Short mmCIF file of C-alpha atoms in Angstrom, two decimals:
data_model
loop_
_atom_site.label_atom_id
_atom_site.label_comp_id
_atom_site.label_asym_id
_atom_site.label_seq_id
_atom_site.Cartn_x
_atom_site.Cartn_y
_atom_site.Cartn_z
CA UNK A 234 198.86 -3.73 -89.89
CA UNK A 235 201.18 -5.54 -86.75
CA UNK A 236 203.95 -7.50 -88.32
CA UNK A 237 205.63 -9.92 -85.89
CA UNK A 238 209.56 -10.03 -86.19
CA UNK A 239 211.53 -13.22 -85.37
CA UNK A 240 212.55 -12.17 -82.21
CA UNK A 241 209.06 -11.61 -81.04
CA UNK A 242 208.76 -7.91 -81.18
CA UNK A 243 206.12 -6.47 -83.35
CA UNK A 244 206.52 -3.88 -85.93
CA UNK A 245 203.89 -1.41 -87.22
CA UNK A 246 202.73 -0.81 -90.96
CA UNK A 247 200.98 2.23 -91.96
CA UNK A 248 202.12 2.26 -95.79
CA UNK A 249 203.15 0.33 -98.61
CA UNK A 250 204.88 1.09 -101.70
CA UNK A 251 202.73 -0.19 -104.69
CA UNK A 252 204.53 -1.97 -107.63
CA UNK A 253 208.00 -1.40 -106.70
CA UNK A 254 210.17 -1.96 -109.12
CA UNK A 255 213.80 -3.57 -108.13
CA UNK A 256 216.70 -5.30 -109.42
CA UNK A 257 219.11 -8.44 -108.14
CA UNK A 258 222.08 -9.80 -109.68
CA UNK A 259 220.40 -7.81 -113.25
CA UNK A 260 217.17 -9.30 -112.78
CA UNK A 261 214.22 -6.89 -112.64
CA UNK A 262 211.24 -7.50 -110.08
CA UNK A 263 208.34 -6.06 -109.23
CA UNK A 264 206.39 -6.26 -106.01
CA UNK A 265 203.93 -4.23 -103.46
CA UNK A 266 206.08 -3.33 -100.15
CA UNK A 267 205.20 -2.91 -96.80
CA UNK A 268 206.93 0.21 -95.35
CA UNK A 269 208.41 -0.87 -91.98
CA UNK A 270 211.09 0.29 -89.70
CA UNK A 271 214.00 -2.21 -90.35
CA UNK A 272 217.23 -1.16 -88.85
CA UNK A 273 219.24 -3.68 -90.88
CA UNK A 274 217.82 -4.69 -94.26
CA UNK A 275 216.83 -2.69 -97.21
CA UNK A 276 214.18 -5.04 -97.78
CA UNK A 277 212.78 -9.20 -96.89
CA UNK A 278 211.26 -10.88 -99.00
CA UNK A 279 208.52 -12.50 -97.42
CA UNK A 280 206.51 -15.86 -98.04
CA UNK A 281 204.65 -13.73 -100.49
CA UNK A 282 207.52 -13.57 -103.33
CA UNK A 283 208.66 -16.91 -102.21
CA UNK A 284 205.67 -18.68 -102.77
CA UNK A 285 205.19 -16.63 -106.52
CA UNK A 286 207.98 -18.32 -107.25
CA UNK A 287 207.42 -21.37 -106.26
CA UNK A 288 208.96 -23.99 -106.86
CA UNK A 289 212.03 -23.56 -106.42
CA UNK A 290 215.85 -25.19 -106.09
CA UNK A 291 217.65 -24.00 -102.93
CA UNK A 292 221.09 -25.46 -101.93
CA UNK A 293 221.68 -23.76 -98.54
CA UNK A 294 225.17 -24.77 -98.20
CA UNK A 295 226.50 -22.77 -101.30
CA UNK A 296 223.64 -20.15 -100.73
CA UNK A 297 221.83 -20.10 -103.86
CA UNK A 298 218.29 -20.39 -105.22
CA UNK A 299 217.31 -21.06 -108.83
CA UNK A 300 213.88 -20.31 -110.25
CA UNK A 301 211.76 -19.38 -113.17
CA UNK A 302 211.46 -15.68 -113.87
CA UNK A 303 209.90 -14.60 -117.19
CA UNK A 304 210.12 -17.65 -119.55
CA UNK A 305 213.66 -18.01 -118.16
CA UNK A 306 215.11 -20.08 -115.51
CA UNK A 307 217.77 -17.45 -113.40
CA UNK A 308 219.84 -18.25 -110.29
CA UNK A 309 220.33 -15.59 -107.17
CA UNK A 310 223.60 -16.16 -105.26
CA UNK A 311 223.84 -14.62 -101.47
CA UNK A 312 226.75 -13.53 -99.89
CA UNK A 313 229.42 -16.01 -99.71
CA UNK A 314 231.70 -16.83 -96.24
CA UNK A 315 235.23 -15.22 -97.00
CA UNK A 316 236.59 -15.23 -93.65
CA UNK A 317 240.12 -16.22 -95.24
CA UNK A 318 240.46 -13.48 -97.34
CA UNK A 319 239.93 -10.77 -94.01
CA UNK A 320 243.28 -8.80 -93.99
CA UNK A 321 244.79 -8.07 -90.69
CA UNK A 322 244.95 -3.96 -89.82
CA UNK A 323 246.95 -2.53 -86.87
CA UNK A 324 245.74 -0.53 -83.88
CA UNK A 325 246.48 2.40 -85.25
CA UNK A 326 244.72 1.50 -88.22
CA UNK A 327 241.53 0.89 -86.55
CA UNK A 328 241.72 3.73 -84.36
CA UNK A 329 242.10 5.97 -87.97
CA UNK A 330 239.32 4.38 -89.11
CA UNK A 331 237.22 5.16 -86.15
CA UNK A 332 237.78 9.01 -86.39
CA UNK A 333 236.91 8.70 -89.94
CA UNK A 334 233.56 6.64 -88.79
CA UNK A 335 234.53 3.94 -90.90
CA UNK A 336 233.39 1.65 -88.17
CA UNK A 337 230.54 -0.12 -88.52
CA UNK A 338 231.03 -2.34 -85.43
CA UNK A 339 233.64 -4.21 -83.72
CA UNK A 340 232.81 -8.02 -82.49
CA UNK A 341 235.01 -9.83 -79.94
CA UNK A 342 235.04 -13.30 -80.41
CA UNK A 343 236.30 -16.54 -77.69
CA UNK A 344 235.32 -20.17 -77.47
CA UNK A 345 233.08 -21.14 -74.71
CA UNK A 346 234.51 -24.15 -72.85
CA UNK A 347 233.16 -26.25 -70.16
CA UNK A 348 235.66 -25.17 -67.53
CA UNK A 349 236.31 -27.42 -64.34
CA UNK A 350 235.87 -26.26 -61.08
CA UNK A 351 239.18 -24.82 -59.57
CA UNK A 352 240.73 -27.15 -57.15
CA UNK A 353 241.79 -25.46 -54.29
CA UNK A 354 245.16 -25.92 -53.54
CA UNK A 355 247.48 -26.10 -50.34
CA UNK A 356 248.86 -23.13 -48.46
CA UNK A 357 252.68 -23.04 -48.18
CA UNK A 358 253.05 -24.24 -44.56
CA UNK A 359 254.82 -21.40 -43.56
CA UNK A 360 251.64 -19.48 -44.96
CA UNK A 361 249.60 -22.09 -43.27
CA UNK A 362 250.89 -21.34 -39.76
CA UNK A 363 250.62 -17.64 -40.18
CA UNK A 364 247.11 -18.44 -41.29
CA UNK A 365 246.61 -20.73 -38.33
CA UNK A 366 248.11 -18.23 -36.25
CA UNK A 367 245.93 -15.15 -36.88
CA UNK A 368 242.58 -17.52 -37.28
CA UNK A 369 240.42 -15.51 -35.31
CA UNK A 370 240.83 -12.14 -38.21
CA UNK A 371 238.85 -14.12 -40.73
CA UNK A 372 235.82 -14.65 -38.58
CA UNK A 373 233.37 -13.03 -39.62
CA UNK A 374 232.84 -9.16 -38.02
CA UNK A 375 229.77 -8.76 -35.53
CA UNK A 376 228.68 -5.93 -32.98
CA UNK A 377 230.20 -2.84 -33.24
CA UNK A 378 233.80 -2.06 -33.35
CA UNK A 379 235.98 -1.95 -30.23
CA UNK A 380 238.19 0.51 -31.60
CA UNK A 381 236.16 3.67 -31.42
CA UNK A 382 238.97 6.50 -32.73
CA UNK A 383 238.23 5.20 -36.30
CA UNK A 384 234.87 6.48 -37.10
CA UNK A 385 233.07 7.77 -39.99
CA UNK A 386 231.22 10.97 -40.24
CA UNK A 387 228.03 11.94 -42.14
CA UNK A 388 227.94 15.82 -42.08
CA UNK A 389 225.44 17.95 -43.90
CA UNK A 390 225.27 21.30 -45.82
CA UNK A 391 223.56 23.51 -43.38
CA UNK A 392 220.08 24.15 -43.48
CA UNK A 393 219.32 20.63 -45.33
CA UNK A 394 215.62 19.33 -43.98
CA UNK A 395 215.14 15.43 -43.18
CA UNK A 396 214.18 13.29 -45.88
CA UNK A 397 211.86 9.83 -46.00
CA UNK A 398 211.68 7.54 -48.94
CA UNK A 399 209.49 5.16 -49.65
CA UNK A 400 210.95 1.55 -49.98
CA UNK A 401 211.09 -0.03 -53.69
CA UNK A 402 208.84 -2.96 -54.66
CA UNK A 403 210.66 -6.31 -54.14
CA UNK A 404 210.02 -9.82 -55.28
CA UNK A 405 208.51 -12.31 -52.52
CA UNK A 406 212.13 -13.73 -52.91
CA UNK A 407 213.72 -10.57 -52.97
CA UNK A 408 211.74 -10.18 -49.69
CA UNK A 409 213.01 -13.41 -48.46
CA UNK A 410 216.62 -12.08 -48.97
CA UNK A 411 215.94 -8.86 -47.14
CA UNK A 412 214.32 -10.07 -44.32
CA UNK A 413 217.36 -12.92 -43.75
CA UNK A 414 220.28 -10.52 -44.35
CA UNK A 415 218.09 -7.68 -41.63
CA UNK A 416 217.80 -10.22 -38.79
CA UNK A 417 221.91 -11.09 -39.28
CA UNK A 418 222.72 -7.54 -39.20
CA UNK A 419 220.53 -7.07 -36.38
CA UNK A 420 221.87 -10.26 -34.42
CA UNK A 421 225.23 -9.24 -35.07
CA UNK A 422 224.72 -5.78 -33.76
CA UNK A 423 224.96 -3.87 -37.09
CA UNK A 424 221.96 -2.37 -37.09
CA UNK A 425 219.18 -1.11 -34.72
CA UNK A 426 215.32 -0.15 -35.04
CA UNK A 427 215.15 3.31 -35.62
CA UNK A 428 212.33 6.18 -35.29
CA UNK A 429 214.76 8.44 -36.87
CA UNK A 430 213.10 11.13 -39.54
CA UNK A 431 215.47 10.12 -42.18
CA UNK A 432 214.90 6.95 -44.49
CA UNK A 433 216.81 5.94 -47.36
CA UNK A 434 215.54 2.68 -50.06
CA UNK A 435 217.16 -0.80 -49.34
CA UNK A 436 218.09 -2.70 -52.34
CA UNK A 437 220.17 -5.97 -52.99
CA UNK A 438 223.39 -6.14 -55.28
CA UNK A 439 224.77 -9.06 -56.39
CA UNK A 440 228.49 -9.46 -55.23
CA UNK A 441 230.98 -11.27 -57.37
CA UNK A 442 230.89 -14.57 -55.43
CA UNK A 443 227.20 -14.54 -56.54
CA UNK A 444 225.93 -13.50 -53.20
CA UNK A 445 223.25 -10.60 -52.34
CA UNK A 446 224.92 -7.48 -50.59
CA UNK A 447 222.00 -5.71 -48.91
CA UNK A 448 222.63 -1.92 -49.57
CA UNK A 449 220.97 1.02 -49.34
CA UNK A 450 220.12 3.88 -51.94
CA UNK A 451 221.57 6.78 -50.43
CA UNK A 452 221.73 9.13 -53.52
CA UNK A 453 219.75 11.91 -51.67
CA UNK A 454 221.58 11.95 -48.48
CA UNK A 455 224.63 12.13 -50.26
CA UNK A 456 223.66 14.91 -52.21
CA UNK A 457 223.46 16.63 -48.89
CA UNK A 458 226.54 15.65 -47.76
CA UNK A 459 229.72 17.44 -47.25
CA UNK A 460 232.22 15.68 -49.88
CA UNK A 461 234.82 14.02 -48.09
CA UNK A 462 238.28 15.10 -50.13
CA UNK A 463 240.62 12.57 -49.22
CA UNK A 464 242.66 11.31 -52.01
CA UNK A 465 242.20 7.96 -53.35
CA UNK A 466 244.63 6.04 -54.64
CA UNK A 467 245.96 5.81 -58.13
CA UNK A 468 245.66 2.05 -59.04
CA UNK A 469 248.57 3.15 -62.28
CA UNK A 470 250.93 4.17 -59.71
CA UNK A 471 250.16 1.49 -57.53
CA UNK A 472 251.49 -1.00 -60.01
CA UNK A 473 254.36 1.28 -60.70
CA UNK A 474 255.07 0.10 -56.97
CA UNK A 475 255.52 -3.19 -57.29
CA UNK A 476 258.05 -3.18 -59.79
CA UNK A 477 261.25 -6.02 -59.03
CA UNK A 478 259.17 -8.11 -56.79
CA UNK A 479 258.24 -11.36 -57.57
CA UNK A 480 255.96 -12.43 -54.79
CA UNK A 481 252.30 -11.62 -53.99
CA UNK A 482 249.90 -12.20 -51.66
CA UNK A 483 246.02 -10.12 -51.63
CA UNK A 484 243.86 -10.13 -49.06
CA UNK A 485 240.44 -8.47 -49.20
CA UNK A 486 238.63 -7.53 -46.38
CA UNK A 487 235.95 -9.40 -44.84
CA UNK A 488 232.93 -6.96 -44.54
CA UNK A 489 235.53 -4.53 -44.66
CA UNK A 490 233.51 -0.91 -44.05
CA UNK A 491 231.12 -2.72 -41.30
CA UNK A 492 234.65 -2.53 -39.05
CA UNK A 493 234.34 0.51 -39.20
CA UNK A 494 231.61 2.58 -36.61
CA UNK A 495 229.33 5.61 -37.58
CA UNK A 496 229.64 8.26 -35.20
CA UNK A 497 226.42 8.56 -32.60
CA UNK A 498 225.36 11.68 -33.65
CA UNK A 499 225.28 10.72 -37.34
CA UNK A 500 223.57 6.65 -36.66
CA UNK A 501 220.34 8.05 -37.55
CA UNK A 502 221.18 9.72 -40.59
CA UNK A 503 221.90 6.14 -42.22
CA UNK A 504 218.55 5.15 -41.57
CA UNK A 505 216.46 2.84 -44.16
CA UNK A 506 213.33 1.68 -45.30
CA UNK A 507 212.44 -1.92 -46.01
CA UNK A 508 209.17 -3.46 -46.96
CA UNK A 509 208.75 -4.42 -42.93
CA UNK A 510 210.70 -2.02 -41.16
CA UNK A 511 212.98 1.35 -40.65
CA UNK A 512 216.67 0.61 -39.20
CA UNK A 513 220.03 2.42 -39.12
CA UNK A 514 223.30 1.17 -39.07
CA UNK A 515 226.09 1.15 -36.15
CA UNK A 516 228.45 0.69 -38.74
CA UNK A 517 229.38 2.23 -42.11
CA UNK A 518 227.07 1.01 -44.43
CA UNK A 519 228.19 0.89 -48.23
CA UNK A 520 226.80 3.48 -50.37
CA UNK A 521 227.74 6.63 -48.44
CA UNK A 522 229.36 9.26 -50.40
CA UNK A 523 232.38 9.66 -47.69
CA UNK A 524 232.48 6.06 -47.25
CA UNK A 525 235.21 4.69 -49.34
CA UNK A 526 237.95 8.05 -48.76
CA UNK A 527 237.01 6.93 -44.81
CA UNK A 528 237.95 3.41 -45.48
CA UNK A 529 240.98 4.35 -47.42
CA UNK A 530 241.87 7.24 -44.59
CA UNK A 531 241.62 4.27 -42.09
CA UNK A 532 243.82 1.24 -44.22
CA UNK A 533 246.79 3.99 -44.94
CA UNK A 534 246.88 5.02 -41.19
CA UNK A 535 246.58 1.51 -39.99
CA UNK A 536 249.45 0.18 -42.92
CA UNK A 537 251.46 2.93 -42.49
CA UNK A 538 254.96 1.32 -41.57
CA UNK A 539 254.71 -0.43 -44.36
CA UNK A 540 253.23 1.51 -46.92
CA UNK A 541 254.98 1.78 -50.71
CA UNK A 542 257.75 -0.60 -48.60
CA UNK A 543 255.85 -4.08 -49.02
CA UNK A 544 252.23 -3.04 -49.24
CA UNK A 545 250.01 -1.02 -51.46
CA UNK A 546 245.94 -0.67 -50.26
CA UNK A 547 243.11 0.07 -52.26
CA UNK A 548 239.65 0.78 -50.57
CA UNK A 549 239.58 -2.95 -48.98
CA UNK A 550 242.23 -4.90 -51.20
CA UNK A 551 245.33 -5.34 -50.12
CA UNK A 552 248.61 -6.07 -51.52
CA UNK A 553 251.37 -7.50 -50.33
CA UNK A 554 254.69 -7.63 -52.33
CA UNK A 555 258.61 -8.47 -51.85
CA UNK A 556 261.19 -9.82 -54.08
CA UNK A 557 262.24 -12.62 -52.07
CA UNK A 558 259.68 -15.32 -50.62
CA UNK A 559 261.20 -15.18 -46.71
CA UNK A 560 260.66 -11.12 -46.74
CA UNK A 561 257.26 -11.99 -48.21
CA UNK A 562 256.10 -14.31 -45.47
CA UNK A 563 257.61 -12.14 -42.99
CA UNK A 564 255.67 -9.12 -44.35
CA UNK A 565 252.29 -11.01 -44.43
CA UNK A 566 253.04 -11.87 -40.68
CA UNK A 567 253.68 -8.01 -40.22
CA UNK A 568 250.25 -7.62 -41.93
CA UNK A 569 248.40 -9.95 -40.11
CA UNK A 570 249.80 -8.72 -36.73
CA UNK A 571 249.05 -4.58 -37.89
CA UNK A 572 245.23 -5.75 -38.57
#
């Protein structure tokens, strides 16, 4: 038989246990089981044995239920709240009683408040005229970058064969997304048509502003590519760095990686598939293997003066630090004019 649970999946019963006998609080029972595979409950008691012992007194708030059971009326008490009587343990405790497997499960409890909306507040003015100042670096990126020494290179373990994957299914909005974030890549120069023999998936990811990033699965070209071994960044000694100071200021790249272009003779390698049509990028796309150590390669050669002085980069964050608030604006200037 199907037995449907209360969170609507079903359960299946091949057997039942005939006549079981079973005891409560001292009280003997007897009933006819269903075998089923419960993860958390020796046993329910269904409407079955509620309605053979009907009728009954039930007072929810103490959690008890009285009724007659063999010429006698008994009373079955469940398990009482005793969150005041929980005694406190240490970390170290815990962490014993993991090794042990003592754990059962750990729950992490908050409230859930109805928070307001931040309200943005005002720039310092000297911040605001620096801001003011260098307006035109948070536009947003388009066409390829004018810079062409900082590239990014896709090469491939010799002998490796061109690939072409088929595009995944989408949703007609998924679709919609696709299309719309293909024709601004195109009109900003991003991307091209290609006829290239390579063709990786597209696929959306949801950024933390709740935005769709259009990326692409490149898990098999990357496989084929020659690791890039630049070191990255140790974010543990990066806040060993900032020590004393006591202001801070981050900025994170806008579109940070599409600043960056692919080298000509590797554009076609970043081609991709969508559900109407097979492009490659201009620019580094996000998802490459080499990608982030090229970013990172780039931000330390282009931060350099002030590197471990007033600045610490990760991929495309950037920190800047100082103890007093005049060296601070005059670093973020010094920032501002380096990008």
């Amino acid at each position: 038989m199907t037995v449907k649970v209360a969170d609507g999946a079903q359960l299946f019963c091949t057997h039942e246990a005939v006549n079981c006998s079973w005891s409560v609080h001292g009280q003997l029972f007897t009933t006819t089981f269903k075998v089923l595979p419960l993860t958390c409950y020796d046993a329910i008691l269904g409407m079955e044995w509620l309605e053979a012992y009907s009728p009954m007194q039930i007072q929810w708030k103490e959690k008890w239920l009285s009724f007659s059971h063999q010429n006698s009326t008994i009373r079955l008490h469940g398990v009482q709240d005793a969150v005041v009587d929980v005694n406190a343990i240490t970390v170290h405790q815990l962490i014993a009683m993991e090794k042990q497997d003592l754990v059962w499960g750990i729950v992490e409890l908050y409230s859930i408040e109805q928070r307001a909306e931040p309200v943005a507040q005002a720039l310092h003015p000297e911040i605001q005229e620096l801001v003011t100042q260098f307006a035109d670096l948070f536009d947003e990126p388009s066409g390829t970058p004018l810079n062409s020494t900082l590239t990014h290179s896709i090469p491939l373990v010799p002998g490796i064969q061109p690939f072409r994957l088929k595009p995944y299914r989408y949703t007609p909005s998924q679709k919609d997304e696709i299309e719309k974030q293909v024709a601004h890549l195109l009109k900003s120069n991003m991307i091209q048509e290609s006829t290239s023999p390579f063709a990786s998936p597209a696929l959306l990811v949801k950024k933390k502003s709740g935005e769709w990033r259009l990326c692409v699965d490149y898990r098999r070209l990357n496989a084929y590519t020659v690791k890039n071994k630049f070191p990255m960044p140790i974010v543990e000694e990066l806040f060993e760095e900032l020590y004393g100071a006591a202001w801070f200021t981050t900025l994170d790249l806008r579109s940070g990686f599409h600043q960056i272009k692919v080298t000509p003779e590797d554009q076609y390698k970043t081609t991709f598939q969508t559900h109407h049509g097979h492009y490659e990028y201009l620019v580094m796309p996000y998802g490459l293997t080499g990608a982030p150590a090229t970013f990172q390669s780039i931000m330390n050669h282009v931060l350099a003066p002030l590197l471990r002085k007033c600045v610490v980069a990760f991929i495309d964050d950037i920190l800047i630090y100082s103890q007093t608030y005049t060296e601070h604006v005059y670093h973020v200037q010094l920032v501002f004019q380096l990008l």
